[in-house]
mmCIF file of C-alpha atoms in Angstrom:
data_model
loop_
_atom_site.group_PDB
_atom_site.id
_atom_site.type_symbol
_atom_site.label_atom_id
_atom_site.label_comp_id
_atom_site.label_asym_id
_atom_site.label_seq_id
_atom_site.Cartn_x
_atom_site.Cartn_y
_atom_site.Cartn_z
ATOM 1 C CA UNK L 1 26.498 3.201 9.976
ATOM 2 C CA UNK L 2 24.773 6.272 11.108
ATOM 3 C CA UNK L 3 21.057 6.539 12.619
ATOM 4 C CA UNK L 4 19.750 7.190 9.636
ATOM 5 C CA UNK L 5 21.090 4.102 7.970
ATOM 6 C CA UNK L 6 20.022 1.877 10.762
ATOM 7 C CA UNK L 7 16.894 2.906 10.388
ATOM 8 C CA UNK L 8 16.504 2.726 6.718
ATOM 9 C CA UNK L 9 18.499 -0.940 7.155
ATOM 10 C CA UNK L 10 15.524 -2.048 9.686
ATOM 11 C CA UNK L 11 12.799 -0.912 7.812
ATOM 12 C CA UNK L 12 13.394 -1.808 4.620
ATOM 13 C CA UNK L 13 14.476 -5.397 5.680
ATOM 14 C CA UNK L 14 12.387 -6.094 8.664
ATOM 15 C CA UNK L 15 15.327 -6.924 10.962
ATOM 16 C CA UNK L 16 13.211 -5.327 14.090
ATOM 17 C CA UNK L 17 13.724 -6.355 17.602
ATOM 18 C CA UNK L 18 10.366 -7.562 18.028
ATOM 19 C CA UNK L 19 10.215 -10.765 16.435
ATOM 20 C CA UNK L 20 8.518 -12.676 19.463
ATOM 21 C CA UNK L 21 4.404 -12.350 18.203
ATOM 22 C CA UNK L 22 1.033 -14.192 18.799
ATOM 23 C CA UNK L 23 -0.598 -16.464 16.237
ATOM 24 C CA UNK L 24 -3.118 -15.319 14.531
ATOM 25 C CA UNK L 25 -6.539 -15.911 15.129
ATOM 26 C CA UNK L 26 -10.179 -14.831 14.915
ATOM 27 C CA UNK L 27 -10.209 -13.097 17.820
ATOM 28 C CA UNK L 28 -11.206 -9.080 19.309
ATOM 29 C CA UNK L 29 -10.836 -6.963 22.308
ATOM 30 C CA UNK L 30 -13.260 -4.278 21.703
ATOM 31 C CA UNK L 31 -12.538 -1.069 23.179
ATOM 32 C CA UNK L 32 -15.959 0.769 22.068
ATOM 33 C CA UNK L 33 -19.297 -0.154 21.025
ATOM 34 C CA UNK L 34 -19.044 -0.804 17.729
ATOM 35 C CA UNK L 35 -20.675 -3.760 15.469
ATOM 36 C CA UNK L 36 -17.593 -4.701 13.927
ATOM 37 C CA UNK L 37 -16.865 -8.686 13.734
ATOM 38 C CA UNK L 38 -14.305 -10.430 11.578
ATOM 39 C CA UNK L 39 -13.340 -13.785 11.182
ATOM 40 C CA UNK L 40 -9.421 -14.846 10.614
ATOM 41 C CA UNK L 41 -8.691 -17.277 7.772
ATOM 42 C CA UNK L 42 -5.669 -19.776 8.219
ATOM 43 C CA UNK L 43 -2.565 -18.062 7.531
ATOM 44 C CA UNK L 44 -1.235 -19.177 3.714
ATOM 45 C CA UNK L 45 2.514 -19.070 2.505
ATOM 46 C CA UNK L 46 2.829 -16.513 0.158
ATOM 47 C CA UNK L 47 5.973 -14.395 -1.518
ATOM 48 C CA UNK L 48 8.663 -14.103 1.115
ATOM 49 C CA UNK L 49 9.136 -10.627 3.061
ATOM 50 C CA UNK L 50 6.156 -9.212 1.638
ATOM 51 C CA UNK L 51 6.374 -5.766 0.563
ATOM 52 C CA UNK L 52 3.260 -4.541 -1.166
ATOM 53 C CA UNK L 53 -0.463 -6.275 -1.319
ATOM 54 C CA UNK L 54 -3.359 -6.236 -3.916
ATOM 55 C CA UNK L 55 -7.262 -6.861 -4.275
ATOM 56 C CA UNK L 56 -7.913 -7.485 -7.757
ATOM 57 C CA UNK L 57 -10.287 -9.408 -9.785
ATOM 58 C CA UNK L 58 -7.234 -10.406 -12.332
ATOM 59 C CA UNK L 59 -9.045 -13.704 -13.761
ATOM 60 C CA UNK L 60 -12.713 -11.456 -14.394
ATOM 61 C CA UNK L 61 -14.746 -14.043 -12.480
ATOM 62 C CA UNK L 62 -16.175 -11.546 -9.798
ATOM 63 C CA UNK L 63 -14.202 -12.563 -7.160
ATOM 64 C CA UNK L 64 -11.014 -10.479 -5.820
ATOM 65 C CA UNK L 65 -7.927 -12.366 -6.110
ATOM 66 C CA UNK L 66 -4.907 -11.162 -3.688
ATOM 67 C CA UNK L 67 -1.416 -10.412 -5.070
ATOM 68 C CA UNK L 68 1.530 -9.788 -2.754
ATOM 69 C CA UNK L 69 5.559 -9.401 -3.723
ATOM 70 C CA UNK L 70 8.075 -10.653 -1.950
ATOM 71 C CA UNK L 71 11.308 -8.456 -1.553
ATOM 72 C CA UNK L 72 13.506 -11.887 -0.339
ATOM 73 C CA UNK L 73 12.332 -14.052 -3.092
ATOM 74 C CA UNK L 74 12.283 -11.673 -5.914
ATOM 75 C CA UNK L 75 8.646 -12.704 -7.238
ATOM 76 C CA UNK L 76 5.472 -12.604 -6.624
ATOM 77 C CA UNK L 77 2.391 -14.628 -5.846
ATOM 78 C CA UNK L 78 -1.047 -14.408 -6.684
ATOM 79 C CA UNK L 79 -3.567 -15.716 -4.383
ATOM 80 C CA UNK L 80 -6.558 -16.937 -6.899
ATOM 81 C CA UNK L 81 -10.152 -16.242 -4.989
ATOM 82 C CA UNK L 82 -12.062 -19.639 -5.514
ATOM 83 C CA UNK L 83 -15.375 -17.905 -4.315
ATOM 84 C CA UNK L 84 -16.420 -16.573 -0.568
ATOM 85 C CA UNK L 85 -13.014 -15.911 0.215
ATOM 86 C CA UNK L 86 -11.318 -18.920 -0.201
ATOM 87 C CA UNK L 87 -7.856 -18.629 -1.460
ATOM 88 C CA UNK L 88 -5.367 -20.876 -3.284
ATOM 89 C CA UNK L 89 -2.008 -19.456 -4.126
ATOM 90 C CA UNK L 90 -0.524 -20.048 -7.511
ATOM 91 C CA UNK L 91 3.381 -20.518 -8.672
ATOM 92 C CA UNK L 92 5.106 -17.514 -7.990
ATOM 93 C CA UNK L 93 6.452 -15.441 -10.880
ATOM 94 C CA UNK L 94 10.025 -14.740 -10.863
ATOM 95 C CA UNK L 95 11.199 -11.065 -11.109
ATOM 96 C CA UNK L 96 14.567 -9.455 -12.131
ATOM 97 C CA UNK L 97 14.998 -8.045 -8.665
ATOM 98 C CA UNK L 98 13.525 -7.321 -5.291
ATOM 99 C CA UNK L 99 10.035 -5.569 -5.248
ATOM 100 C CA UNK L 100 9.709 -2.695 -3.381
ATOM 101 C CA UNK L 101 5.358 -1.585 -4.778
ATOM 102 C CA UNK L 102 3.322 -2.499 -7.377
ATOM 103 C CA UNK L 103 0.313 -1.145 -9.158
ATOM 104 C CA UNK L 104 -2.581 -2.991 -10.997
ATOM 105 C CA UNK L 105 -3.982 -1.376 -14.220
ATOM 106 C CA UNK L 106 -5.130 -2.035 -18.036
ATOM 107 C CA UNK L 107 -1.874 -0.586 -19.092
ATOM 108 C CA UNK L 108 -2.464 -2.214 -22.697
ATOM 109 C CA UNK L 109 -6.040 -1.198 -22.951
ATOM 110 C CA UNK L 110 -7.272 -5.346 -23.999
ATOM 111 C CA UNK L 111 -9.858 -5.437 -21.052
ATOM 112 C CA UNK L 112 -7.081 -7.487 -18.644
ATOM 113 C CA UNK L 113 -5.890 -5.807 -15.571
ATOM 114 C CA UNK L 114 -1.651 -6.007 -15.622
ATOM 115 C CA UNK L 115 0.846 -5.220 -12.991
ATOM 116 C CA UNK L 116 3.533 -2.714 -12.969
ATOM 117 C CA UNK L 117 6.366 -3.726 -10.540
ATOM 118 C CA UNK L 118 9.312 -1.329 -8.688
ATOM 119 C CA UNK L 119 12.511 -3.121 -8.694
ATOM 120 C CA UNK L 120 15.676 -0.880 -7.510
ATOM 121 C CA UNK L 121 17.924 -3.490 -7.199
ATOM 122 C CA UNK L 122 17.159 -3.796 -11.398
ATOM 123 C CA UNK L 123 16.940 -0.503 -12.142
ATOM 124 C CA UNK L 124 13.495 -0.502 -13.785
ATOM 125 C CA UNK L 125 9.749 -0.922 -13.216
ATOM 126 C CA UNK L 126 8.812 -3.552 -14.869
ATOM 127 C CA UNK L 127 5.638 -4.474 -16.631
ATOM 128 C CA UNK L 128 3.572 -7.346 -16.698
ATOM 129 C CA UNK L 129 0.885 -7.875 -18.876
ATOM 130 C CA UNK L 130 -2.028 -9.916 -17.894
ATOM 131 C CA UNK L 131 -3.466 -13.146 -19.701
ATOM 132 C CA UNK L 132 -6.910 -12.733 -18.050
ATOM 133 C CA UNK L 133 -6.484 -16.397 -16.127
ATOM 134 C CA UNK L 134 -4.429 -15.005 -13.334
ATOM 135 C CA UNK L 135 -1.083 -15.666 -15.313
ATOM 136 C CA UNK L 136 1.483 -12.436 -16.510
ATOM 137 C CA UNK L 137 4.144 -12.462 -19.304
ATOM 138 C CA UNK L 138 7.001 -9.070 -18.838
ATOM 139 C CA UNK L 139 5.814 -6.835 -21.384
ATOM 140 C CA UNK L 140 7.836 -3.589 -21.179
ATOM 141 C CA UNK L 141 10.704 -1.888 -19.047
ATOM 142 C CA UNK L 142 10.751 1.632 -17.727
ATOM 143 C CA UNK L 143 14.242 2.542 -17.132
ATOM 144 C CA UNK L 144 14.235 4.249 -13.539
ATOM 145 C CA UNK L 145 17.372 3.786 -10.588
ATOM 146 C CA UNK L 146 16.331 3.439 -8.517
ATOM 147 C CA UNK L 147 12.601 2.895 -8.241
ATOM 148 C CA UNK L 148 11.035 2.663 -4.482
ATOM 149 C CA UNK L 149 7.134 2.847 -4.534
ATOM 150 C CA UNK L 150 4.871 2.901 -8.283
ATOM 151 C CA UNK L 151 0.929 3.851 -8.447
ATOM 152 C CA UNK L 152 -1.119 4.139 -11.498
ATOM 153 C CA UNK L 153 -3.509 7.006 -12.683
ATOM 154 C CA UNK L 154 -4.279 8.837 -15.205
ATOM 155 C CA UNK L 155 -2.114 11.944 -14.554
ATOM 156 C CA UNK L 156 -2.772 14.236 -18.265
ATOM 157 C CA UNK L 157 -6.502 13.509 -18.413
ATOM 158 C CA UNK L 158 -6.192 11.724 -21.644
ATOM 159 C CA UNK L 159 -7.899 8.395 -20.455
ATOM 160 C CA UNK L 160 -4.251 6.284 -20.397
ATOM 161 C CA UNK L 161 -3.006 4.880 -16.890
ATOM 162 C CA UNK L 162 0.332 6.707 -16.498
ATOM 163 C CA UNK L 163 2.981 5.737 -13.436
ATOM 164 C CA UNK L 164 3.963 7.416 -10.349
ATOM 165 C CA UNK L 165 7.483 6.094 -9.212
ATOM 166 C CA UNK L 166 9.141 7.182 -5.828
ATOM 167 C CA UNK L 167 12.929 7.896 -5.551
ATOM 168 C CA UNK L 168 14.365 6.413 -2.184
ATOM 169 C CA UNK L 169 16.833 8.487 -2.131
ATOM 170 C CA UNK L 170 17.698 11.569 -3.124
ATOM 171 C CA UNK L 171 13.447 11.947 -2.115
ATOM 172 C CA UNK L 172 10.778 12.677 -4.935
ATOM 173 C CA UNK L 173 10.259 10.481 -7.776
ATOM 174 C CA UNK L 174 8.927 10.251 -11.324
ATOM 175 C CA UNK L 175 5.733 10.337 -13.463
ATOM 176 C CA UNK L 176 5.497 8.487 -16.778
ATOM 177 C CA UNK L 177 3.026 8.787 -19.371
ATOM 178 C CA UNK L 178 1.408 5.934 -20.630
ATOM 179 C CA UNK L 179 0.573 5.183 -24.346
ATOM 180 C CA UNK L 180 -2.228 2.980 -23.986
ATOM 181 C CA UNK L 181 -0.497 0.224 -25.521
ATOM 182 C CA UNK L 182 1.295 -1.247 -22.486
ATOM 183 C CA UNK L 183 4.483 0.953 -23.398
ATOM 184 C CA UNK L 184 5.662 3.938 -21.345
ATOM 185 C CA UNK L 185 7.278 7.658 -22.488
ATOM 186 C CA UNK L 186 10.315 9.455 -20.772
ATOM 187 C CA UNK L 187 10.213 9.509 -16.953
ATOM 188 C CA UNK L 188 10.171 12.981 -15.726
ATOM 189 C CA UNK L 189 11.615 13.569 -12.261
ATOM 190 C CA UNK L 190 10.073 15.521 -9.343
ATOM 191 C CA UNK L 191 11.747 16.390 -5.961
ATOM 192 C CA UNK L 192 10.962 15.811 -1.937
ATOM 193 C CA UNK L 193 12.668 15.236 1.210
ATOM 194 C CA UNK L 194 14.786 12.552 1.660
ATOM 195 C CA UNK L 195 13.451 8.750 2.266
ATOM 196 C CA UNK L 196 10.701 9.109 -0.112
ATOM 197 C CA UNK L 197 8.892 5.457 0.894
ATOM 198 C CA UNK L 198 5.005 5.661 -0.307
ATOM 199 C CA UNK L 199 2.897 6.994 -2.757
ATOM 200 C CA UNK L 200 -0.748 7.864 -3.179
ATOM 201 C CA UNK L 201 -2.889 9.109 -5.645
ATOM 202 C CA UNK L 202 -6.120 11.016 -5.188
ATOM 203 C CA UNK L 203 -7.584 14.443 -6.341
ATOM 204 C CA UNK L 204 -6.846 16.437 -2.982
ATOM 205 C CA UNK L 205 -7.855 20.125 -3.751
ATOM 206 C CA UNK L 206 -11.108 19.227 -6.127
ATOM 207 C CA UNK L 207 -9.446 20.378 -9.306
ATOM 208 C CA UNK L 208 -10.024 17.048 -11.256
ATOM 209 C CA UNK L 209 -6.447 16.587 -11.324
ATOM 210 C CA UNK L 210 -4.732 13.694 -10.080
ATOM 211 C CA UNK L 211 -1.955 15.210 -6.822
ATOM 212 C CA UNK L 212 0.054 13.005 -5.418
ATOM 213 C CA UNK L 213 1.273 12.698 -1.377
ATOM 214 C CA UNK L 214 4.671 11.389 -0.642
ATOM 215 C CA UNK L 215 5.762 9.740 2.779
ATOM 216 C CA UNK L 216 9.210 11.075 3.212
ATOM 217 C CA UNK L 217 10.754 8.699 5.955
ATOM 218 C CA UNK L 218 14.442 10.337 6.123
ATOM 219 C CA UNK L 219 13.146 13.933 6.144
ATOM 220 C CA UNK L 220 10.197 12.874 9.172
ATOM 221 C CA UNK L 221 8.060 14.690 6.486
ATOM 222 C CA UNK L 222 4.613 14.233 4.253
ATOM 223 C CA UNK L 223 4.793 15.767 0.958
ATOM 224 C CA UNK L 224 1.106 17.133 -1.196
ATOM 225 C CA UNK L 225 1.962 17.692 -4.894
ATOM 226 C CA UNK L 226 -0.357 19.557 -7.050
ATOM 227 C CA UNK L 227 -1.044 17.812 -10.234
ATOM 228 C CA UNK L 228 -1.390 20.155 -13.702
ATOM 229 C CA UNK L 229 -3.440 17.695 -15.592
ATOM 230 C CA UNK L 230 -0.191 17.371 -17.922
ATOM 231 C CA UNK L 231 1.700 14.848 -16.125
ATOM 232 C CA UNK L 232 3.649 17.760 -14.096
ATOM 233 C CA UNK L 233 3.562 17.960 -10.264
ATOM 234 C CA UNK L 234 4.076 21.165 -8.265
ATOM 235 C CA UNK L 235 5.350 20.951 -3.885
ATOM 236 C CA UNK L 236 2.065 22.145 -2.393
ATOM 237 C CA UNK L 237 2.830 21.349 1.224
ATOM 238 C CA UNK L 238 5.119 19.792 3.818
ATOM 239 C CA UNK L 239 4.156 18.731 6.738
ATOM 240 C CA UNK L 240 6.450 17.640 9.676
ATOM 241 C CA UNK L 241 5.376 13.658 11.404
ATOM 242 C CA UNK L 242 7.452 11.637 14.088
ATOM 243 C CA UNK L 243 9.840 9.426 13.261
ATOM 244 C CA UNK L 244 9.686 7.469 10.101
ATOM 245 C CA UNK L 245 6.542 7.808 8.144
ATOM 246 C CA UNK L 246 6.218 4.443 6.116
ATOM 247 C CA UNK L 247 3.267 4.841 4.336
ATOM 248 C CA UNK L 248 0.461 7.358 2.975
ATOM 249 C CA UNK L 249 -2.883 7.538 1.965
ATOM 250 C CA UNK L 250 -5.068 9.551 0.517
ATOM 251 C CA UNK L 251 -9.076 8.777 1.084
ATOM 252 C CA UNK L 252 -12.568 10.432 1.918
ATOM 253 C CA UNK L 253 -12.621 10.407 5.535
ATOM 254 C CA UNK L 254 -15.381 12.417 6.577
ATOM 255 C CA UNK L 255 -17.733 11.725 3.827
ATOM 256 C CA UNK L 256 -17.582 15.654 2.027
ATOM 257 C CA UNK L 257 -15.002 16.928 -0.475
ATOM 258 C CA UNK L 258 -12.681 17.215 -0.649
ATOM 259 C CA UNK L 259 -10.361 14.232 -0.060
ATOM 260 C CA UNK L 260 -7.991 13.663 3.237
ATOM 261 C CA UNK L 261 -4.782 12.539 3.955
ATOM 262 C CA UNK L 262 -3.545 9.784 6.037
ATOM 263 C CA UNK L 263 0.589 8.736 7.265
ATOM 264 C CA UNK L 264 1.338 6.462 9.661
ATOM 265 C CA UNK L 265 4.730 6.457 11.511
ATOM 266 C CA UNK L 266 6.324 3.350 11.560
ATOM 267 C CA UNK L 267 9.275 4.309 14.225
ATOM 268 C CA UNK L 268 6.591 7.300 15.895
ATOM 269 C CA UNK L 269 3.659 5.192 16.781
ATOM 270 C CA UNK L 270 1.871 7.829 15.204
ATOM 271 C CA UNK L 271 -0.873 7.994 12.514
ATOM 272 C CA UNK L 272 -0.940 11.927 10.702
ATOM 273 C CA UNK L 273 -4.705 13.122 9.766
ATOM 274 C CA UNK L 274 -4.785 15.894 7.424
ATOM 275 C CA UNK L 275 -8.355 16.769 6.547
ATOM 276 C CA UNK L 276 -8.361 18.050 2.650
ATOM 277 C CA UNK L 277 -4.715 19.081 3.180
ATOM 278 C CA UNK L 278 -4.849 21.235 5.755
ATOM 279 C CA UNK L 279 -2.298 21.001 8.814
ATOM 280 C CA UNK L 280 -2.131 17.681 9.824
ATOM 281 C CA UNK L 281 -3.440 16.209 13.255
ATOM 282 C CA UNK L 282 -1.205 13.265 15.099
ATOM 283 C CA UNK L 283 -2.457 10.897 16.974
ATOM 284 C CA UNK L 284 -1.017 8.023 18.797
ATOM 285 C CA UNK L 285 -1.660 4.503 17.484
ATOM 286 C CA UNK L 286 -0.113 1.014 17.308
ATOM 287 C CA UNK L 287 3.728 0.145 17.966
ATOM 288 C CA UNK L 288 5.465 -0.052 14.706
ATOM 289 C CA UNK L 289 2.775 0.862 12.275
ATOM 290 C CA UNK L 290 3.491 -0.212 9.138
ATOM 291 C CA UNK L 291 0.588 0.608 6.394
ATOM 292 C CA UNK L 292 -3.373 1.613 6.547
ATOM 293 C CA UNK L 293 -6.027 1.537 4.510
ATOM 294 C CA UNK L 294 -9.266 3.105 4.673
ATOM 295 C CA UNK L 295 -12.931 2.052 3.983
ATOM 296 C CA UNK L 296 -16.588 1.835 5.005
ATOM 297 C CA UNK L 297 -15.640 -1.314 7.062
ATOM 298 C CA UNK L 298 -19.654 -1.738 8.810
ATOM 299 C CA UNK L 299 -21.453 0.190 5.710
ATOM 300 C CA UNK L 300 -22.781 2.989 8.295
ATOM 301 C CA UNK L 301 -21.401 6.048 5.962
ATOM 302 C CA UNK L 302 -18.766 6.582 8.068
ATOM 303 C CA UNK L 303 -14.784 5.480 7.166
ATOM 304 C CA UNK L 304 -12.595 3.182 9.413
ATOM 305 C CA UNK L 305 -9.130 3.213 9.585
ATOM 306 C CA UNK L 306 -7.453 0.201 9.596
ATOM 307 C CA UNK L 307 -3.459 -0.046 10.915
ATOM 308 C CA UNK L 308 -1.009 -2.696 10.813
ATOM 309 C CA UNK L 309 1.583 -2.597 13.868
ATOM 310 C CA UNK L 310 4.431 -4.160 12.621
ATOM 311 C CA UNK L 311 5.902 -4.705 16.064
ATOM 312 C CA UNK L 312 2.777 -5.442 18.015
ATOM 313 C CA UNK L 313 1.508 -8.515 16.132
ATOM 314 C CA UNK L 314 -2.240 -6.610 15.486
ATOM 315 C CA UNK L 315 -4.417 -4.370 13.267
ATOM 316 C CA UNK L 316 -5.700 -1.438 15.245
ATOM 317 C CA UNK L 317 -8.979 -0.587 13.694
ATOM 318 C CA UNK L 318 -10.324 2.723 14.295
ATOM 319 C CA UNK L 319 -13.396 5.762 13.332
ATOM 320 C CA UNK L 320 -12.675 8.614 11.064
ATOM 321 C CA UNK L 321 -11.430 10.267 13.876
ATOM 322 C CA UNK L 322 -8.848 7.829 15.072
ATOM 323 C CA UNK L 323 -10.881 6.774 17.796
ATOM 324 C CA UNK L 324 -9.638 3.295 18.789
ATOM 325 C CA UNK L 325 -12.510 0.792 18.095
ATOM 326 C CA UNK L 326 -11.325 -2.577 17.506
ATOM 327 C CA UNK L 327 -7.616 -4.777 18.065
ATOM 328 C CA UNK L 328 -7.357 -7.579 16.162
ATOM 329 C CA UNK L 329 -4.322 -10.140 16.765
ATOM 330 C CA UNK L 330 -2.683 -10.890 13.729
ATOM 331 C CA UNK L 331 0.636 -12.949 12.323
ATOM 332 C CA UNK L 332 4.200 -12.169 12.413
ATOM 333 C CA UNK L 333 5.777 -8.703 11.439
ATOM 334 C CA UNK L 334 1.937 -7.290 9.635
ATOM 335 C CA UNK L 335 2.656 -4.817 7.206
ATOM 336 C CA UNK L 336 0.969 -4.578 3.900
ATOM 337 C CA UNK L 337 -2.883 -4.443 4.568
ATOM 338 C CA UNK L 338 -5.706 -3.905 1.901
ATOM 339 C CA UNK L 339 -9.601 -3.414 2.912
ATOM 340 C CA UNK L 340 -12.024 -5.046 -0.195
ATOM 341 C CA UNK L 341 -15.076 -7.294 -0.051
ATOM 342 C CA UNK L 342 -13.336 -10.678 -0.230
ATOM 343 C CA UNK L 343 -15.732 -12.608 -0.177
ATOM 344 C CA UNK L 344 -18.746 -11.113 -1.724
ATOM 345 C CA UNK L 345 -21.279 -10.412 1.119
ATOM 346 C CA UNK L 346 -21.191 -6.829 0.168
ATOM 347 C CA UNK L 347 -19.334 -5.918 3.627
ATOM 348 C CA UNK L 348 -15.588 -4.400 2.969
ATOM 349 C CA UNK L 349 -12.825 -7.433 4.431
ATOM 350 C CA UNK L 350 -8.933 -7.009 5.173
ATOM 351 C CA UNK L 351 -6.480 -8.770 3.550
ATOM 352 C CA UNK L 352 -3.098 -8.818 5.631
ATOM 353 C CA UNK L 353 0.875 -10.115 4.939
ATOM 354 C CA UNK L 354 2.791 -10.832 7.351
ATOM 355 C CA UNK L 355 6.569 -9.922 6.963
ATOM 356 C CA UNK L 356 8.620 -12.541 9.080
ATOM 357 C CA UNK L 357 5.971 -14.956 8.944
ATOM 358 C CA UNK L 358 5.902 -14.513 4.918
ATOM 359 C CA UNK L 359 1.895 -16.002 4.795
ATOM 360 C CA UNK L 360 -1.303 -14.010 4.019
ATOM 361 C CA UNK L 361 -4.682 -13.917 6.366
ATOM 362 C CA UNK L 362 -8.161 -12.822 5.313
ATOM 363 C CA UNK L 363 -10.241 -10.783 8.277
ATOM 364 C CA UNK L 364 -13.541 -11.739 6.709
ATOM 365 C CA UNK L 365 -16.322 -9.191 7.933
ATOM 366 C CA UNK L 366 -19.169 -11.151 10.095
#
């Protein structure tokens, strides 16, 4: 086994070296004067070796439920919101394989957010079609081997969520075209570097076309596609990161058009800031960050950045300009993180899965 496959081995199934973490709890170590405060919920069992995480309100009560898949158990669990942030998990749904992402949508167009699922070890994305009451039936297939990460967007401007599916390996991916009726068209292929990992969606150059970023892990490399408003995607930009970018993100950092990029390093200790697409900035961060998400985390107009470090055991909060501003301890192995207003005080929270602990934990904004 080369390096290469070592490190693809590790990543993918979490066998790191640093399996010896802190519980989690409510507490902070500030490192700047900043107003942020958040409360830690007790850890819940969820899907086991989480791999991806959602916010969604699935059962249309006005709460955000949380939905995580598990890449060990082949299923996933959602996570019901019973009000203020309290959550109760429900029976897990079985998949057909291991997930890898997922993306929540109205695929069908019936007013009930569905889920579309990755699965390489199947072959396919699969689809599952809501019920409105938090439960899912498979609807259709979408033939792909082998899928990695999926998003959802409406790529040809025709109102219709279509798909965005990365290809491990060789890198790049596919976009399908949805037909509003839960059903998918042909997948057409694209091409990166190798290790493509993570996907995001966002209109990057101001067009009103959806691009797409791609974290490619094997080639140490971000990829910006151009989107034609047809479906098509055109290489825009490569940009070189340390070791093993994990995840991207594409988000309004600075508050102006047009929108940024964001890659953290998950063997580099590094988080990659490219302002509108321009040439990236990289900054040191947590050990063995996993996944960020960005949002307006104190409501001051400005964005936060908010890191899981796999091998640390915390969430390394920090300013639009990756100044460090907050540490929070959290479970075992945190990877997939998600920033929404759990609990309806208006104030953006973080919803975290661990992945060797296999359990979920709320940071409830205070």
């Amino acid at each position: 086994m080369d390096s290469r496959d070592r490190r693809r081995y590790l990543w993918i199934w979490g066998c790191a070296l640093y399996l010896s973490g802190t519980a989690c709890d409510s507490g902070a170590s500030f490192r700047g004067p900043h107003p942020l405060r958040f409360s830690a919920t007790a850890a819940q069992p969820t899907a086991e070796h989480p791999t991806a995480i959602l916010a969604e309100d699935f059962d249309g009560d006005g709460d955000l439920d949380v939905l995580v898949t598990g890449l060990l158990g082949y299923a996933f669990v959602v996570h019901e919101n019973l009000g203020r942030g309290v959550l109760r998990a429900r029976p897990a749904v079985p998949l057909a394989g291991a997930p890898i992402g997922a993306a929540a949508g109205d695929f069908d167009r019936d007013g009930r957010l569905d889920l579309a699922v990755s699965l390489p070890s199947a072959g396919a994305v699969d689809i599952y079609l809501g019920d409105g009451a938090l439960g899912f039936r498979l609807g259709s297939e979408v033939a792909i081997d082998p899928p990695h990460d999926v998003r959802a967007g409406d790529l040809d401007g025709d109102g219709l969520l279509d798909l965005v599916v990365a290809r491990f390996e060789p890198g790049g991916g596919w976009t399908v075209l949805g037909d509003g009726r839960g059903g998918f068209g042909a997948p057409r292929s694209f091409d990166a570097p190798g290790g493509t990992t993570s996907l995001a969606l966002g209109d990057v150059d101001g067009d009103g076309k959806l691009d797409v970023a791609a974290a490619c892990a094997n080639a140490d490399q971000v990829a910006l596609f151009r989107g034609d408003g047809r479906g098509g995607l055109t290489l825009a930009q490569l940009m070189p990161t340390a070791d093993w970018p994990s995840s991207v993100t594409i988000a309004d950092l600075d508050g102006a058009p047009p929108l940024d990029m964001l890659a953290v390093t998950n063997l580099g200790d590094t988080c990659l800031v490219a302002p509108g697409g321009a040439a990236g900035v990289e900054i040191p961060v947590g050990h063995g960050p996993f996944a960020a998400t960005v949002a307006d985390l104190d409501l001051d107009g400005r964005a936060e950045v908010a890191v899981t470090n796999k091998f640390a055991n915390s969430i390394s909060i920090f300013d639009r300009d990756l100044a460090p501003l907050l540490e929070l301890p959290a479970g075992d192995g945190p990877t997939p993180i998600v920033a929404a207003d759990l609990d309806g005080d208006g104030f953006p929270d973080l919803a975290v899965a661990n992945g060797f602990s296999n359990d979920v934990v709320l940071y409830l904004s205070r």
